[in-house]
XYZ file of C-alpha atoms in Angstrom:
329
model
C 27.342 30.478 17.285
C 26.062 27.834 15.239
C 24.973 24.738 16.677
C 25.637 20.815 15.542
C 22.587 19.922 17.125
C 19.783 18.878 14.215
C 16.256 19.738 15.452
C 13.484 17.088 14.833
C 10.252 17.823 15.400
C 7.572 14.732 16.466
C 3.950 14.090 16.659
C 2.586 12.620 20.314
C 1.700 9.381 17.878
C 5.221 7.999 17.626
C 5.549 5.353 18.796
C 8.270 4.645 21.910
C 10.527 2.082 19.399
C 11.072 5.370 17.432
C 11.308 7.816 20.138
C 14.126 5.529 21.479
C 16.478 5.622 18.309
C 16.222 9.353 18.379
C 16.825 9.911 22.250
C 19.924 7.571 21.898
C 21.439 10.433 19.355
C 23.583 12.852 21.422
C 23.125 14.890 18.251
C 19.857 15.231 18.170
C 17.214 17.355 19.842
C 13.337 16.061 20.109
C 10.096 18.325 20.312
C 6.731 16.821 20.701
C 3.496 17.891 18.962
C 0.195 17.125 18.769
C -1.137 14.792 15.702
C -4.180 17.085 15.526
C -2.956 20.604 15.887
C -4.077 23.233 13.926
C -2.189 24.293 10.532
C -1.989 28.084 12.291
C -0.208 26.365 15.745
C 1.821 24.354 13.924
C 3.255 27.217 11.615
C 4.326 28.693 15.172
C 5.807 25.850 16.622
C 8.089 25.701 13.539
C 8.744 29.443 13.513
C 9.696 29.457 17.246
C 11.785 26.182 17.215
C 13.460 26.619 13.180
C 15.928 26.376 11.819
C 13.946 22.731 12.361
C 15.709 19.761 10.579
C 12.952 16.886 9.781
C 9.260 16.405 10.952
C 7.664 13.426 11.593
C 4.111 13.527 10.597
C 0.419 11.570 11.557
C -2.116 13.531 10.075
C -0.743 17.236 9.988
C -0.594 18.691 6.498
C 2.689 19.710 5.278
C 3.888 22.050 2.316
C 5.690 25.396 0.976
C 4.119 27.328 4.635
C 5.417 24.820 6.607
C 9.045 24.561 4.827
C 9.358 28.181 4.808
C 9.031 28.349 8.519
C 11.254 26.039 9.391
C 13.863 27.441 7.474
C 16.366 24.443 7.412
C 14.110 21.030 6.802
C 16.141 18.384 5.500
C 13.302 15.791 5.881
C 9.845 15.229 6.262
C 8.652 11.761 7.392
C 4.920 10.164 7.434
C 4.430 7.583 10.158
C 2.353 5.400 7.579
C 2.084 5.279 3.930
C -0.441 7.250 2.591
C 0.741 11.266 1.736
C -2.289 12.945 0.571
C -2.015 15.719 2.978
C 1.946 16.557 2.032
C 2.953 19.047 -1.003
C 5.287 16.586 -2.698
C 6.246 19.190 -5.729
C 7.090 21.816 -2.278
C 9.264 19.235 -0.927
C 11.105 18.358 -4.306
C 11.232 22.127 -5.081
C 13.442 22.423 -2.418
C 15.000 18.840 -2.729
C 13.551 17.858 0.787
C 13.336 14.046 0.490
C 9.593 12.778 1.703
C 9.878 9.247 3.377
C 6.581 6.931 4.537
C 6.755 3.850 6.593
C 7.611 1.396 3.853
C 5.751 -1.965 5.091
C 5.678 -1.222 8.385
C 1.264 -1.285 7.978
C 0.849 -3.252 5.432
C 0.396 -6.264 7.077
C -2.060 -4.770 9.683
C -4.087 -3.011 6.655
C -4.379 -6.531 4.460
C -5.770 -8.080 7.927
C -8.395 -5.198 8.481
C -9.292 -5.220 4.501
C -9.962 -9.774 5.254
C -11.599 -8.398 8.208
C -14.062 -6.494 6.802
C -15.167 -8.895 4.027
C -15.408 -11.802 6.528
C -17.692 -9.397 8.521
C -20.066 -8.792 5.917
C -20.028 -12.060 4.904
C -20.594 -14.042 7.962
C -23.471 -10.963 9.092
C -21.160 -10.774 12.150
C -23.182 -7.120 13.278
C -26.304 -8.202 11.618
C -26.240 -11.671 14.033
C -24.744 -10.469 16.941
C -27.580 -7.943 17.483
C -29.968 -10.757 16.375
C -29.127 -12.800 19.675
C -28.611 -9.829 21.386
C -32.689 -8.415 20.752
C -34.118 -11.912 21.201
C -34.737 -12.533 17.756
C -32.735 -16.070 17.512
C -36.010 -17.462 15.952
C -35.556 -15.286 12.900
C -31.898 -16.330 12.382
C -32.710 -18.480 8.965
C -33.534 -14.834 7.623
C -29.950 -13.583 8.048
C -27.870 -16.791 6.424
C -24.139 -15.621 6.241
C -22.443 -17.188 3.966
C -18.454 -18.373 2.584
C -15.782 -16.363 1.084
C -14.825 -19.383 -0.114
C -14.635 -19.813 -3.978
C -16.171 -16.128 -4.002
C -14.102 -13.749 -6.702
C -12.402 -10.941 -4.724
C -11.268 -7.465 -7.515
C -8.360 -5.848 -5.569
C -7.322 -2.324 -7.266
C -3.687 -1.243 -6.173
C -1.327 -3.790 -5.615
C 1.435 -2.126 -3.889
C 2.254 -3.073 -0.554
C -1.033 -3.836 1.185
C -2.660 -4.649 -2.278
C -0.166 -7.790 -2.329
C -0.697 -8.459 1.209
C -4.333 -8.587 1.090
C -4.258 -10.780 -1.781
C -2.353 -13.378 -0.491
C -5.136 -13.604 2.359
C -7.896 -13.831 0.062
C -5.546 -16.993 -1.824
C -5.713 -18.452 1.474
C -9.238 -17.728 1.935
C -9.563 -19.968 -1.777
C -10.611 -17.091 -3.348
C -10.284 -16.009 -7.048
C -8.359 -13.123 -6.854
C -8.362 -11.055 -9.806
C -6.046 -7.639 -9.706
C -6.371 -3.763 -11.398
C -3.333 -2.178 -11.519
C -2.198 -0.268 -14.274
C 1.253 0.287 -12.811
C 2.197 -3.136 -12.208
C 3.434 -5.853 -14.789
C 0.700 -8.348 -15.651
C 3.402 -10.896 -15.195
C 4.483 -9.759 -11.772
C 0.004 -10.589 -10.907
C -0.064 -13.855 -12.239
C 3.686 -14.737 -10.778
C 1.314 -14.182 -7.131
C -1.107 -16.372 -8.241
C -3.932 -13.808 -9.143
C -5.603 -12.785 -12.374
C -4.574 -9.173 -14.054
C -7.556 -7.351 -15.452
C -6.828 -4.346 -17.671
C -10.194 -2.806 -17.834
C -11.574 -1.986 -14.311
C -15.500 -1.561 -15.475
C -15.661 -4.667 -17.752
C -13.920 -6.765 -14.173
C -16.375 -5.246 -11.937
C -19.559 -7.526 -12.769
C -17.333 -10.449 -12.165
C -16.352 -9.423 -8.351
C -18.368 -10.643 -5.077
C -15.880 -8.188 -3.088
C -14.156 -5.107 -4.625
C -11.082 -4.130 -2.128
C -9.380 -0.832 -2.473
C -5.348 -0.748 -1.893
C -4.914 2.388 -4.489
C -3.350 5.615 -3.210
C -5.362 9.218 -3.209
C -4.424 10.977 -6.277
C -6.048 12.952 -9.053
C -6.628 9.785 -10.676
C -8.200 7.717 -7.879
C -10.529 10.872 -6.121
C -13.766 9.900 -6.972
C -12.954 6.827 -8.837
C -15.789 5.051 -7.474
C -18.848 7.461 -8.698
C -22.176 6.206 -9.203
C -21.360 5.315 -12.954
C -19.018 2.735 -11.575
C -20.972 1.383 -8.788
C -23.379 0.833 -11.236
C -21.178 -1.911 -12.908
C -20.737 -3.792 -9.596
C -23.265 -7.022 -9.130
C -26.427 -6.112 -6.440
C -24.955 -8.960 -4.145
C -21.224 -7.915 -4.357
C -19.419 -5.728 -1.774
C -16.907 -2.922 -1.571
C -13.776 -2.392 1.034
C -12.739 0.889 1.276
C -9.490 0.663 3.927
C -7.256 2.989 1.558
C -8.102 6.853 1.630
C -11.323 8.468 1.729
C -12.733 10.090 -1.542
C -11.776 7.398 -4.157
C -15.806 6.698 -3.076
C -18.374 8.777 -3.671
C -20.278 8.649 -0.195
C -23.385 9.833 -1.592
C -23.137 7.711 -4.629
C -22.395 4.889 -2.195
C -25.252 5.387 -0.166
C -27.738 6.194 -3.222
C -26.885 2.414 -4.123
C -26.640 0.267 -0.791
C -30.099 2.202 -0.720
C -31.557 1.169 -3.566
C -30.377 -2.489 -2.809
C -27.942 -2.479 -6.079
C -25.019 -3.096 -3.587
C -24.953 -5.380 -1.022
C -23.028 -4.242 1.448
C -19.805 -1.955 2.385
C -16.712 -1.594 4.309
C -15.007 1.666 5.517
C -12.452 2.540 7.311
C -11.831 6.387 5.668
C -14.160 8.848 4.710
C -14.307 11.942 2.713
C -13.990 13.839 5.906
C -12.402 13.028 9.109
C -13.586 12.835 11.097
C -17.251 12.054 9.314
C -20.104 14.283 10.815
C -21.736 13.069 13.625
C -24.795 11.424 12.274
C -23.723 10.374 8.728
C -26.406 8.654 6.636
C -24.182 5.676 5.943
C -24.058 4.681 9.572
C -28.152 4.146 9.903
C -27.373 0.933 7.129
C -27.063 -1.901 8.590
C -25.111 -3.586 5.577
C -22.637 -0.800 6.284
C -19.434 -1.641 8.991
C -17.540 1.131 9.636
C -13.930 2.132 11.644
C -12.188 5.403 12.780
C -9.354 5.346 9.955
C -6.876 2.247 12.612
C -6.765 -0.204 9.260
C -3.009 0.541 9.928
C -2.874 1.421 13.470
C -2.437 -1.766 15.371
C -0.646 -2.164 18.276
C 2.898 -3.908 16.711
C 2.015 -1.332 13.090
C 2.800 1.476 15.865
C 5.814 0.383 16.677
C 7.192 -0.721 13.177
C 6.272 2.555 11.733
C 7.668 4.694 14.519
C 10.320 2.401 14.223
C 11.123 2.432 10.730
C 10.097 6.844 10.321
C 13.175 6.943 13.225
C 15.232 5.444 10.927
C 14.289 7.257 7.667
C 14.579 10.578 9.151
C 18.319 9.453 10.722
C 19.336 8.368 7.473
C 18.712 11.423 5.333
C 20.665 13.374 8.404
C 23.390 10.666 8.159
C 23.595 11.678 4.326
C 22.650 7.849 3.708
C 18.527 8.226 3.252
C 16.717 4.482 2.649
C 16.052 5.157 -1.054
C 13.111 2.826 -1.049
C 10.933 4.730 1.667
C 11.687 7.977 -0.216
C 8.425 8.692 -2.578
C 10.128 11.720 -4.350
C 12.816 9.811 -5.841
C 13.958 12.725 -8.238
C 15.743 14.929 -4.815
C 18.069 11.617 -4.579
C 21.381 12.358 -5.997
């Protein structure tokens, strides 16, 4: 006998705001997972449990395999933003809506990306290991100094690209903005500059801050060509998705002193081997991919993928969390 029960599988990372919504659904049933299982374990889990009705998703990949085994997906569901790791063309094959957290992060990412550059700026790991060693005498050797009427380049400005720059505004910054896909009009309306040619902006930027999502466009759109046309004292925030940097290309240059300084919060692979050659620089601050994973981010996103997933099962999906727009009627 077929059941009315709709079958929605969840990563341990959801957050209990989310978990809530669901367990208050009579109609609903809710199966834990772990955010780092293994492509072959996961398969099985959706084999065993299918027909299985939406997924929500931290950092498991998702595509044709995946919808095959679970026979009946109606939804899949990424507790952030970013959706590098899912098979979009799968999903729309099969007219499978794919929903992200909308601006549940965005906030939390902006504050990581201000962060980072006040970091660097102010030496904060540079001086705190100064007093730390006994080496307060040499202090006048490490000046930090203002982001204050320093010009800030911010490619992408989506959601945490308009964020951030509103932070650097209030920082006095000059904010100038690369985004192809955005109306020059809608930049300058924020108060920033719109610059249609990334290279010729780059020699004009004391921090370069990355807000672009991984695509075949953006992978490896900061190569050692283009880190060439940054200034030797500017810096480069990478809190969006690792591989729009070249790691070696980035490390060839803080090396060679034509970069100042860097950023990250994602790497080409994650995690990065123990050992990496960025993390013996010293002009290099570094974080376990948690731009967006602060305490409150956790529970808007879980919050908000509850509600996307209940939406597309209430026949009523939030349109503007859904990324494959073309599967909406």
């Amino acid at each position: 006998m077929t059941s009315n029960i709709k079958k929605l599988l969840v990563t341990e990372s959801l957050s209990q705001r989310g978990r809530a919504l669901i367990a208050a659904r009579g109609d609903i049933a809710m199966i834990e997972f772990p955010n780092m299982i293994s492509a072959d374990d996961f398969d099985a889990l959706l084999r065993r449990e299918a027909p299985v009705h939406g997924v929500a998703l931290g950092a498991t990949r998702f595509g044709e395999r995946e919808l095959e085994a679970a026979q009946e997906m109606r939804v899949v569901a990424r507790i952030g933003v970013g959706y590098d790791a899912i098979d979009v063309p799968a999903l729309s094959k099969r007219r499978v809506p794919l929903m992200t957290a909308g601006t549940a992060n965005s906030p939390s990412v902006a504050e990581q990306a201000l962060f980072m550059m006040l970091t660097l700026a102010k030496r904060g790991a540079e001086l705190h290991a100064l007093v730390k060693t006994g080496a307060w005498a040499t202090r006048l050797g490490l000046l930090p100094f203002d982001l204050f009427g320093k010009t800030v380049l911010i490619v992408g400005f989506g959601r945490i690209g308009t964020r951030t720059a509103k932070r650097c505004l209030a920082m006095e910054m000059t904010v100038l903005v690369y985004d192809p896909y955005v109306p020059a009009a809608a930049i300058e309306a924020a108060g920033c500059k719109q610059v249609s040619d990334l290279d010729a902006a780059l020699p004009e930027a004391d921090f370069v801050s990355l807000h672009c999502p991984k695509t075949p466009e953006t992978t490896g759109l900061f190569d050692a060509k283009r880190l060439s046309k940054m200034k030797p004292t500017a810096y480069l925030i990478n809190t969006a998705r690792g591989g729009i940097v070249v790691e070696q290309a980035l490390y060839d240059a803080l090396l060679a002193n034509k970069l100042a300084g860097a950023g990250l919060d994602v790497f080409e692979q994650e995690p990065p081997p123990h050992g990496h050659r960025l993390f013996d620089l010293p002009n290099v601050i570094i974080a376990p991919h948690v731009a967006g994973v602060t305490r409150e981010a956790l529970d808007r996103m879980g919050e908000q993928t509850a509600r996307n997933m209940l939406s597309v099962l209430d026949g009523d999906p939030i349109r503007a969390n859904v990324v494959n727009q073309d599967v909406l009627g």
